[in-house]
Amino acid sequence: MQKDAYTLILEAIDEGIYRPGDRLVESELAERFGVSRTPVREALQRLETQQMLARDGRSLIVASLDHNQLAELYVVRAELEALAARLAAKHAAPEEVRVLQNMIDEDRGQLEDPEALSRANRRFHHQIHLASHNRYLVQQLDLVHRSMALLATTSLAVKGRGMAALDEHQAIVDAIRDGDGEAAAQALRAHISRAFETRLKLDATRHGTAGHWAEAL
């Protein structure tokens, strides 16, 4: 099935082809995706309504998240993903658990490539969402992860974070395999918390305020 302009633009943002602050030009998008300008215009309007795009004068740019938006997003993500892990521990088929385990094993070979690891991380989390066997929860998590695409960098680029994240993934899968919903939820919530902390430190460093973290630790 051919993808529409909305899906193509959204995927381009998710894949980092267009990053926060990048200007989106209707004619250029139409040429890139081989579609007419009308569906592109409609897609841009829809993405602006969903706050994936923002106005910069007369131009549309990929939106970015401020500190408060980032904090709010991680709170919601932690709770929804914890629920998905709890439900996965109850409903996941043995085959789904094996797929999750295989993902972790394969991802350990990508520790030197943060961007590839980031893509693999999204696949892993989406697989947990599917293993919850709750379509409404999956829909809500898709919206949350769509907003995650507005983060310009991946916290997995921080030294040591990739290995730690995979160890955290293993704890989640172990709990799901054991059918321990509470442990799975706690492990996933802790995983999101550590990711959020790493991102805050990363952002502080990017803005030249890393010294404040050193004083606080």
Tab-separated table of C-alpha atoms in Angstrom:
chain	number	residue	atom	x	y	z
A	1	MET	CA	0.000	0.000	0.000
A	2	GLN	CA	1.351	3.391	-1.012
A	3	LYS	CA	2.072	5.724	1.889
A	4	ASP	CA	0.397	9.122	1.988
A	5	ALA	CA	2.219	12.431	2.317
A	6	TYR	CA	1.431	12.703	6.022
A	7	THR	CA	3.007	9.319	6.790
A	8	LEU	CA	6.041	10.016	4.613
A	9	ILE	CA	6.780	13.342	6.321
A	10	LEU	CA	6.189	11.890	9.778
A	11	GLU	CA	8.569	8.990	9.061
A	12	ALA	CA	11.192	11.422	7.763
A	13	ILE	CA	11.023	13.332	11.057
A	14	ASP	CA	11.125	10.099	13.050
A	15	GLU	CA	14.192	8.903	11.120
A	16	GLY	CA	16.010	12.188	11.678
A	17	ILE	CA	15.964	13.268	8.037
A	18	TYR	CA	14.273	16.412	9.302
A	19	ARG	CA	15.300	17.554	12.778
A	20	PRO	CA	13.921	20.150	15.187
A	21	GLY	CA	14.392	23.594	13.677
A	22	ASP	CA	14.571	22.362	10.072
A	23	ARG	CA	12.362	24.259	7.640
A	24	LEU	CA	9.872	22.232	5.610
A	25	VAL	CA	9.165	23.566	2.140
A	26	GLU	CA	6.064	22.338	0.368
A	27	SER	CA	7.616	22.168	-3.115
A	28	GLU	CA	10.751	20.369	-1.884
A	29	LEU	CA	8.699	17.783	0.006
A	30	ALA	CA	6.498	17.147	-3.023
A	31	GLU	CA	9.577	16.549	-5.155
A	32	ARG	CA	11.299	14.341	-2.572
A	33	PHE	CA	8.309	12.064	-2.077
A	34	GLY	CA	7.010	12.172	-5.655
A	35	VAL	CA	3.573	13.498	-4.773
A	36	SER	CA	1.609	16.606	-5.705
A	37	ARG	CA	1.716	19.721	-3.556
A	38	THR	CA	-1.910	19.533	-2.420
A	39	PRO	CA	-1.549	16.412	-0.202
A	40	VAL	CA	1.750	17.814	1.100
A	41	ARG	CA	0.025	21.071	2.057
A	42	GLU	CA	-2.747	19.138	3.826
A	43	ALA	CA	-0.181	16.966	5.627
A	44	LEU	CA	1.741	20.017	6.833
A	45	GLN	CA	-1.444	21.588	8.168
A	46	ARG	CA	-2.279	18.373	10.000
A	47	LEU	CA	1.213	18.118	11.509
A	48	GLU	CA	1.045	21.748	12.620
A	49	THR	CA	-2.278	21.060	14.345
A	50	GLN	CA	-0.649	18.103	16.113
A	51	GLN	CA	2.220	20.416	17.213
A	52	MET	CA	4.795	18.397	15.314
A	53	LEU	CA	5.500	21.560	13.308
A	54	ALA	CA	5.703	25.180	14.432
A	55	ARG	CA	5.574	28.566	12.745
A	56	ASP	CA	8.749	30.579	12.253
A	57	GLY	CA	7.504	33.708	10.559
A	58	ARG	CA	5.809	32.473	7.408
A	59	SER	CA	7.730	29.211	7.396
A	60	LEU	CA	6.945	25.874	9.004
A	61	ILE	CA	9.730	24.201	10.939
A	62	VAL	CA	9.993	20.925	12.830
A	63	ALA	CA	9.001	21.712	16.405
A	64	SER	CA	11.236	21.250	19.427
A	65	LEU	CA	10.397	20.489	23.048
A	66	ASP	CA	11.194	22.866	25.888
A	67	HIS	CA	12.174	21.621	29.353
A	68	ASN	CA	8.636	21.493	30.709
A	69	GLN	CA	7.297	19.673	27.642
A	70	LEU	CA	10.133	17.169	27.912
A	71	ALA	CA	9.381	16.494	31.578
A	72	GLU	CA	5.664	16.088	30.883
A	73	LEU	CA	6.358	13.717	28.005
A	74	TYR	CA	8.610	11.464	30.077
A	75	VAL	CA	6.067	11.292	32.918
A	76	VAL	CA	3.364	10.094	30.550
A	77	ARG	CA	5.727	7.768	28.724
A	78	ALA	CA	6.915	6.129	31.954
A	79	GLU	CA	3.401	5.367	33.158
A	80	LEU	CA	2.039	4.133	29.823
A	81	GLU	CA	5.091	1.989	29.095
A	82	ALA	CA	4.991	0.531	32.607
A	83	LEU	CA	1.383	-0.451	31.972
A	84	ALA	CA	2.390	-2.044	28.657
A	85	ALA	CA	5.098	-4.078	30.407
A	86	ARG	CA	2.663	-5.191	33.112
A	87	LEU	CA	0.154	-6.344	30.509
A	88	ALA	CA	2.884	-8.003	28.426
A	89	ALA	CA	3.892	-10.079	31.447
A	90	LYS	CA	0.327	-11.348	31.530
A	91	HIS	CA	-0.487	-11.692	27.836
A	92	ALA	CA	2.743	-12.076	25.822
A	93	ALA	CA	3.102	-15.343	23.943
A	94	PRO	CA	6.371	-17.282	24.371
A	95	GLU	CA	7.231	-16.374	20.775
A	96	GLU	CA	6.897	-12.669	21.570
A	97	VAL	CA	9.211	-13.017	24.543
A	98	ARG	CA	11.772	-14.801	22.364
A	99	VAL	CA	11.585	-11.973	19.820
A	100	LEU	CA	12.283	-9.438	22.574
A	101	GLN	CA	15.249	-11.498	23.766
A	102	ASN	CA	16.613	-11.802	20.240
A	103	MET	CA	16.387	-8.028	19.854
A	104	ILE	CA	18.538	-7.494	22.942
A	105	ASP	CA	21.100	-10.053	21.795
A	106	GLU	CA	21.349	-8.435	18.349
A	107	ASP	CA	21.428	-4.897	19.737
A	108	ARG	CA	24.574	-5.641	21.737
A	109	GLY	CA	26.373	-5.696	18.407
A	110	GLN	CA	25.384	-2.090	17.715
A	111	LEU	CA	26.824	-0.408	20.788
A	112	GLU	CA	29.298	1.584	18.704
A	113	ASP	CA	26.535	3.054	16.525
A	114	PRO	CA	24.211	5.268	18.636
A	115	GLU	CA	21.858	6.064	15.756
A	116	ALA	CA	21.391	2.382	14.858
A	117	LEU	CA	20.951	1.584	18.537
A	118	SER	CA	18.332	4.328	18.815
A	119	ARG	CA	16.345	2.817	15.948
A	120	ALA	CA	16.673	-0.623	17.529
A	121	ASN	CA	15.528	0.835	20.851
A	122	ARG	CA	12.339	2.147	19.249
A	123	ARG	CA	11.652	-1.290	17.737
A	124	PHE	CA	12.191	-2.962	21.112
A	125	HIS	CA	9.782	-0.665	22.924
A	126	HIS	CA	7.196	-0.990	20.171
A	127	GLN	CA	7.410	-4.771	20.473
A	128	ILE	CA	6.595	-4.486	24.185
A	129	HIS	CA	3.633	-2.274	23.298
A	130	LEU	CA	2.349	-4.942	20.900
A	131	ALA	CA	2.929	-7.671	23.493
A	132	SER	CA	0.523	-5.870	25.827
A	133	HIS	CA	-2.270	-6.989	23.479
A	134	ASN	CA	-4.182	-3.758	24.138
A	135	ARG	CA	-4.868	-1.801	20.957
A	136	TYR	CA	-5.902	1.385	22.768
A	137	LEU	CA	-2.699	1.464	24.774
A	138	VAL	CA	-0.658	0.875	21.617
A	139	GLN	CA	-2.390	3.838	19.954
A	140	GLN	CA	-1.600	6.145	22.862
A	141	LEU	CA	2.016	5.023	22.983
A	142	ASP	CA	2.343	5.633	19.245
A	143	LEU	CA	1.369	9.263	19.911
A	144	VAL	CA	3.909	9.546	22.720
A	145	HIS	CA	6.712	8.092	20.632
A	146	ARG	CA	5.775	10.381	17.750
A	147	SER	CA	6.564	13.305	20.045
A	148	MET	CA	9.848	11.646	21.022
A	149	ALA	CA	10.945	12.212	17.414
A	150	LEU	CA	11.140	15.935	18.274
A	151	LEU	CA	14.266	15.285	20.348
A	152	ALA	CA	17.264	16.298	18.249
A	153	THR	CA	19.707	13.826	19.784
A	154	THR	CA	19.614	10.367	21.323
A	155	SER	CA	20.601	9.829	24.949
A	156	LEU	CA	22.132	6.529	23.785
A	157	ALA	CA	25.039	8.562	22.396
A	158	VAL	CA	26.218	9.241	25.964
A	159	LYS	CA	29.196	7.041	26.837
A	160	GLY	CA	28.112	3.887	28.645
A	161	ARG	CA	24.399	4.565	28.246
A	162	GLY	CA	23.931	2.035	25.442
A	163	MET	CA	25.234	-0.875	27.490
A	164	ALA	CA	23.280	0.225	30.563
A	165	ALA	CA	20.080	0.562	28.511
A	166	LEU	CA	20.433	-2.968	27.151
A	167	ASP	CA	20.968	-4.325	30.659
A	168	GLU	CA	17.771	-2.512	31.662
A	169	HIS	CA	15.996	-4.039	28.655
A	170	GLN	CA	17.133	-7.454	29.857
A	171	ALA	CA	15.616	-6.868	33.297
A	172	ILE	CA	12.304	-5.949	31.654
A	173	VAL	CA	12.273	-9.044	29.445
A	174	ASP	CA	13.231	-11.306	32.351
A	175	ALA	CA	10.247	-10.032	34.329
A	176	ILE	CA	7.912	-10.446	31.349
A	177	ARG	CA	9.196	-13.986	30.807
A	178	ASP	CA	8.549	-14.758	34.490
A	179	GLY	CA	5.016	-13.404	34.217
A	180	ASP	CA	5.764	-10.883	36.977
A	181	GLY	CA	3.754	-7.850	35.935
A	182	GLU	CA	4.752	-5.659	38.855
A	183	ALA	CA	8.460	-6.335	38.367
A	184	ALA	CA	8.139	-5.679	34.637
A	185	ALA	CA	6.388	-2.369	35.276
A	186	GLN	CA	8.970	-1.304	37.858
A	187	ALA	CA	11.856	-2.267	35.577
A	188	LEU	CA	10.436	-0.315	32.664
A	189	ARG	CA	9.599	2.713	34.789
A	190	ALA	CA	13.173	2.705	36.154
A	191	HIS	CA	14.518	2.387	32.606
A	192	ILE	CA	12.589	5.472	31.454
A	193	SER	CA	13.677	7.380	34.553
A	194	ARG	CA	17.362	6.696	33.830
A	195	ALA	CA	16.879	7.667	30.179
A	196	PHE	CA	15.271	10.950	31.252
A	197	GLU	CA	18.081	11.688	33.702
A	198	THR	CA	20.663	11.007	30.992
A	199	ARG	CA	18.857	13.313	28.578
A	200	LEU	CA	18.720	16.116	31.129
A	201	LYS	CA	22.461	15.803	31.665
A	202	LEU	CA	23.021	15.718	27.912
A	203	ASP	CA	20.954	18.852	27.404
A	204	ALA	CA	22.751	20.593	30.261
A	205	THR	CA	26.096	19.793	28.665
A	206	ARG	CA	24.917	21.027	25.265
A	207	HIS	CA	23.884	24.329	26.807
A	208	GLY	CA	27.169	24.753	28.619
A	209	THR	CA	25.823	24.127	32.124
A	210	ALA	CA	27.401	20.768	32.850
A	211	GLY	CA	29.209	22.215	35.841
A	212	HIS	CA	25.920	22.565	37.729
A	213	TRP	CA	25.438	18.800	37.474
A	214	ALA	CA	28.892	18.149	38.895
A	215	GLU	CA	28.045	20.297	41.908
A	216	ALA	CA	24.745	18.493	42.431
A	217	LEU	CA	26.147	14.961	42.297
